Coordinates of N, CA and C and ligand atoms in Angstrom, one line a residue:
M1 N -6.8 2.8 -20.7 CA -5.0 3.2 -19.5 C -5.7 2.1 -18.4
K2 N -5.2 1.5 -17.8 CA -4.6 -0.2 -17.0 C -4.0 1.1 -15.3
K3 N -4.6 1.0 -14.3 CA -4.4 1.1 -13.1 C -4.2 0.6 -12.5
I4 N -3.5 1.2 -11.1 CA -3.5 0.8 -10.5 C -3.5 1.4 -8.7
L5 N -4.0 0.6 -7.8 CA -4.0 0.7 -7.1 C -3.2 1.3 -5.4
V6 N -3.5 2.6 -4.7 CA -2.4 2.6 -3.7 C -3.8 2.6 -2.6
L7 N -2.8 2.1 -2.0 CA -3.9 1.9 -0.7 C -3.3 2.0 0.1
N8 N -3.7 3.1 1.1 CA -3.0 3.1 2.6 C -4.7 2.5 3.8
G9 N -3.8 2.3 4.8 CA -4.4 2.1 6.3 C -4.3 2.4 6.6
P10 N -5.0 2.5 7.9 CA -5.2 3.5 9.5 C -4.3 3.9 9.9
N11 N -4.7 5.2 10.1 CA -3.6 6.7 10.5 C -2.7 7.0 9.8
L12 N -2.7 6.6 8.5 CA -2.2 7.1 7.3 C -2.2 8.0 7.0
N13 N -3.6 8.3 7.4 CA -4.6 9.8 7.1 C -3.8 11.2 8.0
L14 N -2.9 10.3 9.0 CA -2.3 11.3 10.1 C -1.3 12.3 9.2
L15 N -0.6 11.4 8.2 CA 1.3 11.8 7.7 C 0.7 13.2 7.5
G16 N 2.5 13.2 8.3 CA 3.1 14.9 8.0 C 2.5 15.8 9.4
Q17 N 1.8 15.4 10.3 CA 1.8 15.8 11.6 C 1.8 14.6 12.3
R18 N 1.3 13.3 12.2 CA 2.2 12.1 12.9 C 3.3 11.9 12.8
E19 N 4.5 12.3 14.1 CA 5.7 11.4 13.9 C 6.6 11.4 13.1
P20 N 6.7 12.8 12.6 CA 7.1 12.9 11.7 C 8.2 12.5 11.6
E21 N 8.8 12.0 12.7 CA 10.6 11.1 12.4 C 10.9 10.4 12.2
Q22 N 9.8 9.7 12.5 CA 9.5 8.1 11.1 C 8.8 8.2 10.4
Y23 N 8.2 9.1 10.1 CA 7.0 9.1 8.7 C 7.2 9.6 7.9
G24 N 8.2 11.3 8.8 CA 8.1 12.3 7.7 C 6.8 13.3 7.6
R25 N 7.8 14.5 6.6 CA 6.8 15.8 6.5 C 5.2 15.9 5.7
E26 N 5.9 15.0 4.8 CA 4.5 15.3 3.6 C 3.5 14.6 3.9
T27 N 2.3 15.2 3.7 CA 1.1 14.7 4.0 C 0.3 13.3 3.1
L28 N -0.8 12.7 3.6 CA -1.3 11.7 2.8 C -1.6 13.0 1.4
A29 N -2.0 14.0 0.8 CA -2.1 14.1 -0.5 C -1.2 14.3 -1.1
D30 N 0.4 15.2 -0.3 CA 1.3 15.1 -0.9 C 1.7 13.7 -1.9
V31 N 1.6 12.8 -1.2 CA 1.9 11.5 -1.5 C 1.6 10.8 -2.6
E32 N -0.2 11.6 -2.2 CA -1.2 11.0 -3.5 C -0.2 11.2 -5.0
R33 N -0.4 12.2 -4.9 CA 0.3 13.7 -5.9 C 1.6 13.0 -6.4
M34 N 2.6 12.6 -5.4 CA 3.6 11.9 -6.3 C 3.2 10.4 -6.9
C35 N 2.3 9.7 -6.2 CA 1.7 8.7 -6.8 C 1.4 8.7 -8.4
R36 N 0.3 9.9 -8.6 CA -0.1 10.2 -9.7 C 0.8 10.2 -10.5
E37 N 2.1 11.2 -10.7 CA 3.5 11.8 -11.2 C 3.6 10.4 -12.1
E38 N 3.9 9.6 -10.7 CA 4.8 8.7 -10.9 C 4.2 7.6 -12.2
G39 N 3.2 7.9 -11.8 CA 1.9 6.5 -12.8 C 1.9 7.3 -14.6
A40 N 1.9 8.8 -14.2 CA 2.0 9.4 -15.7 C 3.0 9.0 -15.8
K41 N 4.1 9.1 -15.8 CA 5.5 9.0 -16.5 C 5.4 7.4 -17.6
H42 N 4.1 6.4 -16.7 CA 4.7 5.1 -16.8 C 3.2 4.8 -17.7
G43 N 2.2 5.6 -18.1 CA 1.2 5.5 -18.7 C 0.0 4.4 -17.8
I44 N 0.3 5.2 -16.5 CA -1.2 4.0 -15.6 C -1.9 5.3 -15.4
E45 N -2.9 4.9 -14.5 CA -3.6 5.7 -14.1 C -3.5 5.2 -12.4
I46 N -3.7 6.4 -11.4 CA -3.3 5.9 -10.3 C -4.8 6.0 -9.5
D47 N -5.2 5.6 -8.6 CA -6.4 5.5 -7.8 C -5.4 4.8 -5.9
C48 N -6.2 6.5 -6.1 CA -5.6 6.6 -4.3 C -6.5 6.1 -3.4
R49 N -6.8 5.5 -2.5 CA -7.3 5.5 -1.5 C -7.2 4.8 -0.2
Q50 N -7.8 5.4 0.7 CA -7.3 5.7 2.6 C -8.5 5.2 3.5
S51 N -8.7 4.3 4.3 CA -9.1 3.7 5.2 C -8.6 3.5 6.4
N52 N -9.2 3.6 7.7 CA -9.2 3.2 9.0 C -9.9 1.6 9.3
W53 N -10.3 1.6 8.2 CA -11.8 0.6 8.6 C -11.0 -0.9 8.3
E54 N -10.4 -1.4 9.0 CA -10.2 -3.1 7.7 C -11.0 -3.7 6.7
G55 N -12.4 -4.0 8.0 CA -13.7 -4.3 7.0 C -13.5 -3.7 5.2
Q56 N -13.6 -1.8 5.7 CA -13.0 -1.8 3.7 C -12.3 -1.5 2.7
L57 N -11.1 -2.4 3.9 CA -9.3 -2.6 3.0 C -9.6 -3.3 2.7
I58 N -10.7 -4.5 3.3 CA -11.0 -5.8 3.1 C -11.8 -6.1 1.7
D59 N -12.5 -5.1 1.0 CA -13.6 -5.0 0.5 C -12.6 -4.4 -1.0
W60 N -11.8 -3.9 -0.2 CA -10.8 -2.7 -1.3 C -10.4 -3.7 -2.3
I61 N -9.6 -4.3 -1.3 CA -8.7 -5.6 -2.3 C -9.6 -6.6 -2.9
H62 N -11.0 -6.9 -2.9 CA -12.0 -8.1 -3.7 C -11.3 -7.3 -5.1
E63 N -12.4 -5.9 -4.8 CA -12.2 -5.3 -5.5 C -11.3 -5.5 -6.6
A64 N -10.5 -4.5 -5.9 CA -8.8 -4.6 -6.6 C -8.2 -6.6 -7.7
G65 N -9.0 -7.8 -6.9 CA -8.3 -9.1 -7.2 C -9.5 -9.2 -8.7
R66 N -10.8 -8.8 -8.5 CA -12.0 -8.6 -9.9 C -11.7 -7.7 -10.8
E67 N -10.7 -6.5 -10.9 CA -10.1 -5.6 -11.5 C -8.3 -5.7 -12.5
I68 N -8.4 -6.7 -11.3 CA -6.7 -7.3 -12.0 C -6.9 -8.3 -13.0
K69 N -7.9 -9.0 -12.4 CA -8.3 -10.4 -13.6 C -9.3 -9.8 -14.6
A70 N -10.1 -8.9 -14.9 CA -11.0 -7.9 -15.8 C -9.9 -7.3 -16.5
G71 N -8.4 -7.4 -16.5 CA -7.5 -6.4 -17.2 C -7.4 -5.3 -17.2
N72 N -7.8 -4.9 -15.8 CA -8.2 -2.8 -15.8 C -7.2 -2.5 -15.0
M73 N -6.7 -3.3 -14.6 CA -5.8 -3.0 -13.2 C -4.9 -4.1 -13.1
I74 N -3.3 -3.7 -13.0 CA -2.2 -4.5 -12.7 C -1.9 -4.7 -11.5
G75 N -1.9 -3.8 -10.3 CA -1.9 -4.8 -9.0 C -1.9 -3.3 -7.7
V76 N -1.5 -3.5 -6.9 CA -1.9 -2.5 -6.3 C -0.6 -2.9 -4.3
V77 N -0.6 -0.9 -4.9 CA 0.1 -1.1 -3.5 C 0.2 -0.9 -2.1
F78 N 0.4 -1.4 -1.2 CA -0.5 -1.2 0.1 C 0.3 -1.2 1.0
N79 N -0.1 0.3 2.2 CA 0.7 0.3 3.0 C -0.6 -0.3 4.2
P80 N -0.6 -1.3 4.8 CA -1.3 -1.7 5.9 C -1.2 -1.3 7.0
G81 N -0.6 -0.2 7.4 CA -0.2 0.8 8.6 C -0.3 -0.8 9.7
A82 N -1.0 -0.5 10.7 CA -0.4 -1.7 12.7 C -1.3 -2.5 11.9
Y83 N -2.6 -2.6 10.4 CA -2.7 -4.1 10.6 C -1.7 -4.7 10.6
T84 N -0.6 -4.6 9.5 CA 0.1 -5.7 8.6 C 0.8 -6.4 10.1
H85 N 0.2 -6.1 11.1 CA 1.3 -6.9 12.5 C 0.0 -7.5 13.6
T86 N -1.8 -8.2 12.7 CA -2.1 -8.2 13.5 C -2.9 -8.7 12.8
S87 N -3.0 -8.5 11.4 CA -4.6 -9.2 10.3 C -4.8 -10.3 9.5
I88 N -5.2 -11.6 10.4 CA -5.1 -12.4 9.1 C -6.0 -12.0 8.3
A89 N -7.3 -11.1 8.7 CA -8.4 -10.9 7.8 C -7.9 -10.6 6.2
L90 N -6.9 -9.5 6.2 CA -6.0 -9.1 5.2 C -5.3 -9.9 4.1
H91 N -4.8 -11.2 5.1 CA -3.9 -11.4 4.6 C -5.1 -12.7 3.9
D92 N -6.0 -13.0 4.1 CA -6.5 -14.5 3.4 C -7.1 -13.2 2.0
A93 N -7.9 -11.7 2.5 CA -7.5 -11.6 1.6 C -7.5 -11.3 0.1
I94 N -5.6 -10.9 0.3 CA -5.2 -10.7 -0.9 C -4.6 -12.4 -1.4
K95 N -4.8 -13.6 -0.3 CA -4.8 -14.3 -1.2 C -6.4 -15.2 -1.9
G96 N -7.3 -15.0 -1.1 CA -8.7 -14.7 -1.2 C -9.3 -14.5 -2.4
A97 N -8.6 -12.9 -3.2 CA -8.7 -12.3 -4.8 C -8.0 -12.1 -5.5
E98 N -7.0 -14.1 -5.1 CA -5.7 -13.0 -6.1 C -5.1 -12.1 -6.3
A99 N -5.3 -11.2 -5.8 CA -5.0 -9.7 -5.7 C -2.7 -9.0 -5.7
I100 N -2.5 -8.8 -6.9 CA -0.9 -9.0 -6.8 C -1.0 -7.3 -5.9
V101 N -0.2 -7.5 -5.0 CA 0.2 -6.6 -4.4 C 1.5 -6.6 -3.8
I102 N 1.9 -4.9 -3.5 CA 3.2 -5.0 -3.2 C 3.1 -4.1 -1.5
E103 N 3.3 -5.0 -0.4 CA 2.7 -4.2 0.6 C 4.2 -3.5 0.7
L104 N 3.6 -2.9 1.4 CA 4.8 -0.8 1.7 C 5.3 0.0 2.5
H105 N 6.2 -0.2 3.3 CA 6.4 0.3 4.8 C 7.0 2.2 5.0
I106 N 6.7 2.8 5.1 CA 7.5 4.6 5.0 C 8.7 4.1 6.1
S107 N 8.9 3.6 7.0 CA 9.1 3.2 8.3 C 10.4 2.1 7.7
N108 N 11.5 2.0 8.5 CA 11.8 0.7 8.4 C 11.5 0.0 9.7
V109 N 10.7 -1.4 9.5 CA 10.2 -1.6 10.8 C 10.9 -2.9 11.4
H110 N 11.9 -3.1 11.1 CA 12.6 -3.9 11.6 C 13.5 -3.4 12.5
A111 N 13.9 -1.6 12.1 CA 14.2 -1.3 13.1 C 13.6 -0.7 14.7
R112 N 12.4 -1.3 14.4 CA 12.0 0.1 15.5 C 11.3 -1.1 16.4
E113 N 10.0 -1.0 16.8 CA 9.8 -2.4 18.2 C 9.5 -3.4 18.1
S114 N 9.9 -4.5 19.0 CA 10.2 -6.4 17.8 C 8.3 -6.0 17.8
F115 N 7.2 -6.0 17.8 CA 6.1 -5.9 17.7 C 5.7 -5.5 16.0
R116 N 6.7 -5.6 15.4 CA 6.4 -4.5 14.3 C 6.9 -5.8 12.9
H117 N 7.9 -6.6 13.8 CA 9.3 -7.0 12.7 C 8.1 -8.1 12.1
H118 N 6.8 -9.0 12.9 CA 6.1 -10.0 12.2 C 5.3 -8.7 11.3
S119 N 5.0 -9.6 10.2 CA 3.6 -9.4 9.1 C 2.7 -10.3 8.5
F120 N 1.4 -10.1 8.8 CA 1.0 -11.1 8.6 C 0.4 -11.2 6.9
I121 N 0.8 -9.8 5.9 CA 0.9 -9.6 5.1 C 1.4 -10.0 3.9
S122 N 2.8 -9.6 4.2 CA 4.1 -10.3 3.8 C 4.1 -11.6 3.0
P123 N 3.2 -12.7 3.8 CA 3.3 -13.6 2.9 C 2.2 -13.7 1.5
A124 N 1.9 -13.3 1.9 CA 1.0 -13.3 0.7 C 1.2 -11.9 -0.2
A125 N 2.2 -11.2 0.0 CA 2.5 -10.0 -1.6 C 3.7 -10.4 -1.9
R126 N 3.5 -10.2 -3.6 CA 4.6 -10.3 -4.6 C 6.1 -9.3 -3.4
G127 N 5.8 -8.6 -3.7 CA 6.9 -8.0 -2.9 C 6.8 -6.6 -1.3
I128 N 7.8 -6.7 -1.2 CA 7.5 -5.8 0.0 C 9.0 -4.0 -0.5
V129 N 7.9 -3.0 -0.3 CA 9.1 -1.4 0.0 C 9.4 -1.1 1.4
V130 N 10.1 -1.2 2.3 CA 10.5 -1.2 3.5 C 11.5 0.0 4.1
G131 N 10.6 1.0 4.3 CA 12.3 1.9 4.6 C 12.6 2.9 4.2
L132 N 11.6 3.1 2.6 CA 12.3 4.5 1.8 C 11.6 5.5 1.9
G133 N 11.5 5.5 3.7 CA 10.2 7.2 3.6 C 8.7 6.6 2.2
T134 N 8.9 7.8 2.0 CA 7.3 8.3 1.0 C 7.8 8.1 0.2
K135 N 9.2 8.0 -0.5 CA 9.5 8.1 -1.9 C 8.9 6.0 -2.8
G136 N 9.0 5.3 -1.5 CA 9.0 3.6 -1.5 C 7.9 3.6 -2.7
Y137 N 6.4 4.9 -2.5 CA 5.4 4.6 -2.9 C 6.0 5.1 -5.0
G138 N 6.9 5.7 -5.2 CA 6.9 5.8 -5.6 C 8.0 4.2 -6.5
V139 N 8.9 3.9 -5.5 CA 9.6 2.5 -6.4 C 8.6 1.6 -6.6
A140 N 8.0 1.0 -5.7 CA 6.8 0.5 -5.8 C 5.6 0.0 -6.7
I141 N 5.4 2.0 -7.4 CA 4.7 2.0 -8.8 C 5.6 1.1 -9.5
E142 N 6.7 2.4 -9.3 CA 7.5 1.5 -11.3 C 8.0 0.2 -10.9
A143 N 8.0 -0.6 -10.1 CA 8.3 -1.9 -9.6 C 7.4 -2.9 -10.3
L144 N 6.5 -2.4 -10.1 CA 5.1 -2.6 -11.0 C 4.7 -2.7 -12.2
T145 N 5.2 -1.9 -12.5 CA 5.8 -1.1 -14.1 C 6.0 -2.5 -14.9
R146 N 6.9 -2.1 -14.1 CA 7.8 -3.0 -14.5 C 7.9 -4.6 -14.7
L147 N 7.3 -5.3 -13.5 CA 6.9 -6.5 -13.6 C 6.0 -7.2 -14.3
Y148 N 4.8 -6.3 -14.0 CA 3.6 -6.7 -14.7 C 3.7 -5.2 -16.2
P149 N 4.2 -5.4 -17.4 CA 3.8 -4.0 -17.7 C 3.0 -4.4 -19.0
A150 N 2.0 -3.5 -18.7 CA 0.5 -2.9 -19.1 C 0.6 -2.9 -20.9
Q151 N -0.1 -3.8 -21.6 CA -0.4 -4.4 -22.5 C -1.1 -3.3 -23.6
Ligands
DQA1 C1 3.9 2.0 8.5 C2 5.2 1.1 9.8 C3 3.7 0.6 11.2 O1 4.8 -0.1 12.2 C4 2.8 1.4 11.2 O2 2.1 0.9 12.2 C5 2.5 2.5 10.8 C6 3.1 2.6 9.7 C7 5.0 1.8 7.6 O3 4.5 2.4 6.8 O4 6.1 2.3 8.4 O5 0.9 2.6 11.0 O6 3.2 1.0 7.6

């Protein structure tokens, strides 16, 4: 069974308690359960990971690039949190590993502070899901299965 990696960056372990007016009341465990259910509909295994550490996220993007090349993974749904707006290293990791990445934001970053309007990740991503709340994760998983149907 092919896999999708659902990768969440800094502070997303606080989902449910963190600024619920922005990010909703669902916890990361709720979101990960919903992702696994969406994956099951498409016959895809969902690997869910979260880290507050930039270097750990980089290592997992590299691993995903290798898994995609090996034909075991179709892509990554990646919410880089605030690293979106700061991390050239994550941009370089996606490009360097040739990882297929859908960038995702729960909130509509373009309707928020101007420092959230620029993303270093977007130029390296295949597509972007923004502002659909936690439902966006399911949308992004479905998008990957449509773009890269499992053989
Ligand atoms: C976020 C938006 C970012 O600006 C913020 O730093 C986050 C979450 C989102 O999912 O809406 O941590 O990526």
